[in-house]
Amino acid sequence: MSSNIEKNILKVAMPKGRIYKQASKLFREAGLPIPSDFDDTRKLIIELPDAKMEFIMAKPVDVPTYVEYGVADIGIVGKDVLMEEKKDVYELLDLGIAKCRMSVIALPDWKPTIQPRVATKYPNVASAYFRELGQQVEVIKLNGSIELAPLIGLADRIVDMVETGQTLRENGLVEMESIFGITSRLIANRVSYRMKNDSIQSLCDKLQDVISEKA
Ligand code: PRP
């Protein structure tokens, strides 16, 4: 592995799943040649020599870790994950994609309980929120299907992402309060941002042009 080649290639931690589609569309609109056959690939490292990039296909929650450790120079990640993970990375750009919100959710007949329990994929976010309100709650960490928790009596409320609201509607739950809005962000490793500033800045400029056109 030659360090000269390494220096010229921008390593991008890309979140697999729902954000990838919108992120790759944005990159293409910014003029970066990403072949469409990469959209459904199971490959984890995708080389894009024409764009002088390499995509590292990551589980979304792991993107800030790859960027903090510098195995990826930059990454795309939801604000929800950034707020939860609190990694030491630069947040460069609000990409305006994958819009949704973080909310407190419950069954419609929810009433305050003596031992309130909140289930969530975001224990840091949920704890900070209820701490600020001065409410003592027990936070239970789950890894998915969070909406099950109030339905089966594990917790009386949940803190989770709401996008279309379909999951709530289909499970008879209601949004009690929205905590913050979420979009995907472009983040950078602190050292890479200095060492590869030209290519990172040039990518930011191209993306910013597309974002501004849409606004
Ligand atoms: C997310 C989130 C909600 C749902 C919200 O779950 O945790 O369950 O999407 O989207 P909606 O408002 O459009 O229905 P995800 O699909 O990522 O799966 P998970 O339950 O495994 O976390």
Short mmCIF file of N, CA and C and ligand atoms in Angstrom, two decimals, residues 18 100-101 105 121-122 142-147 158-169 171, ligand 1:
data_model
loop_
_atom_site.label_atom_id
_atom_site.label_comp_id
_atom_site.label_asym_id
_atom_site.label_seq_id
_atom_site.Cartn_x
_atom_site.Cartn_y
_atom_site.Cartn_z
N ARG A 18 -31.03 3.03 4.55
CA ARG A 18 -31.92 4.09 4.05
C ARG A 18 -31.20 5.38 3.67
N CYS A 100 -35.89 13.55 9.33
CA CYS A 100 -36.82 12.93 10.27
C CYS A 100 -36.67 13.65 11.61
N ARG A 101 -37.21 13.11 12.67
CA ARG A 101 -37.10 13.79 13.97
C ARG A 101 -37.01 12.77 15.10
N ILE A 105 -42.55 9.08 22.45
CA ILE A 105 -43.74 8.39 21.92
C ILE A 105 -44.36 7.53 23.03
N LYS A 121 -33.15 3.30 21.35
CA LYS A 121 -31.86 2.95 20.77
C LYS A 121 -30.84 4.03 21.13
N TYR A 122 -31.33 5.13 21.72
CA TYR A 122 -30.50 6.31 21.98
C TYR A 122 -30.46 6.63 23.47
N LEU A 142 -32.59 -0.68 23.76
CA LEU A 142 -32.94 -1.75 22.82
C LEU A 142 -32.21 -1.49 21.51
N ASN A 143 -32.23 -2.47 20.62
CA ASN A 143 -31.49 -2.30 19.36
C ASN A 143 -32.37 -2.19 18.13
N GLY A 144 -33.67 -2.25 18.30
CA GLY A 144 -34.56 -2.14 17.15
C GLY A 144 -35.98 -2.44 17.58
N SER A 145 -36.92 -2.25 16.63
CA SER A 145 -38.36 -2.45 16.92
C SER A 145 -38.74 -1.82 18.26
N ILE A 146 -38.31 -0.61 18.47
CA ILE A 146 -38.50 0.08 19.76
C ILE A 146 -39.99 0.22 20.08
N GLU A 147 -40.80 0.36 19.01
CA GLU A 147 -42.24 0.58 19.21
C GLU A 147 -42.92 -0.58 19.94
N ILE A 158 -41.26 5.67 24.74
CA ILE A 158 -40.03 5.40 24.00
C ILE A 158 -39.49 6.72 23.46
N VAL A 159 -38.19 6.73 23.20
CA VAL A 159 -37.58 7.85 22.46
C VAL A 159 -37.05 7.23 21.18
N ASP A 160 -37.58 7.70 20.04
CA ASP A 160 -37.19 7.10 18.77
C ASP A 160 -37.36 8.08 17.63
N MET A 161 -36.82 7.67 16.51
CA MET A 161 -36.89 8.45 15.28
C MET A 161 -38.26 8.28 14.62
N VAL A 162 -38.82 9.39 14.16
CA VAL A 162 -40.06 9.32 13.39
C VAL A 162 -39.77 9.92 12.01
N GLU A 163 -40.08 9.13 10.96
CA GLU A 163 -39.85 9.67 9.62
C GLU A 163 -41.20 9.95 8.96
N THR A 164 -41.88 8.91 8.51
CA THR A 164 -43.19 9.12 7.89
C THR A 164 -44.31 9.04 8.93
N GLY A 165 -44.05 8.44 10.06
CA GLY A 165 -45.07 8.24 11.10
C GLY A 165 -45.84 6.94 10.91
N GLN A 166 -45.49 6.19 9.86
CA GLN A 166 -46.24 4.96 9.56
C GLN A 166 -46.13 3.91 10.67
N THR A 167 -44.92 3.77 11.22
CA THR A 167 -44.73 2.76 12.28
C THR A 167 -45.62 3.10 13.47
N LEU A 168 -45.70 4.40 13.82
CA LEU A 168 -46.55 4.81 14.94
C LEU A 168 -48.01 4.50 14.64
N ARG A 169 -48.47 4.93 13.45
CA ARG A 169 -49.89 4.74 13.10
C ARG A 169 -50.26 3.26 13.13
N ASN A 171 -49.10 0.94 14.75
CA ASN A 171 -49.02 0.31 16.07
C ASN A 171 -49.79 1.08 17.14
C1 PRP B 1 -36.79 3.41 12.40
C2 PRP B 1 -37.29 3.98 13.73
C3 PRP B 1 -38.77 3.74 13.64
C4 PRP B 1 -39.07 3.88 12.15
C5 PRP B 1 -39.64 5.25 11.88
O1 PRP B 1 -36.64 2.06 12.53
O2 PRP B 1 -36.68 3.34 14.81
O3 PRP B 1 -39.10 2.45 14.08
O4 PRP B 1 -37.82 3.74 11.46
O5 PRP B 1 -39.96 5.39 10.50
P1 PRP B 1 -41.43 5.79 10.05
O6 PRP B 1 -41.85 7.00 10.84
O7 PRP B 1 -41.25 6.13 8.59
O8 PRP B 1 -42.34 4.63 10.24
P2 PRP B 1 -35.86 1.19 11.47
O9 PRP B 1 -36.68 1.03 10.23
O10 PRP B 1 -34.52 1.81 11.24
O11 PRP B 1 -35.73 -0.23 12.12
P3 PRP B 1 -35.49 -0.72 13.61
O12 PRP B 1 -36.85 -0.84 14.21
O13 PRP B 1 -34.83 -2.02 13.46
O14 PRP B 1 -34.65 0.28 14.33
#
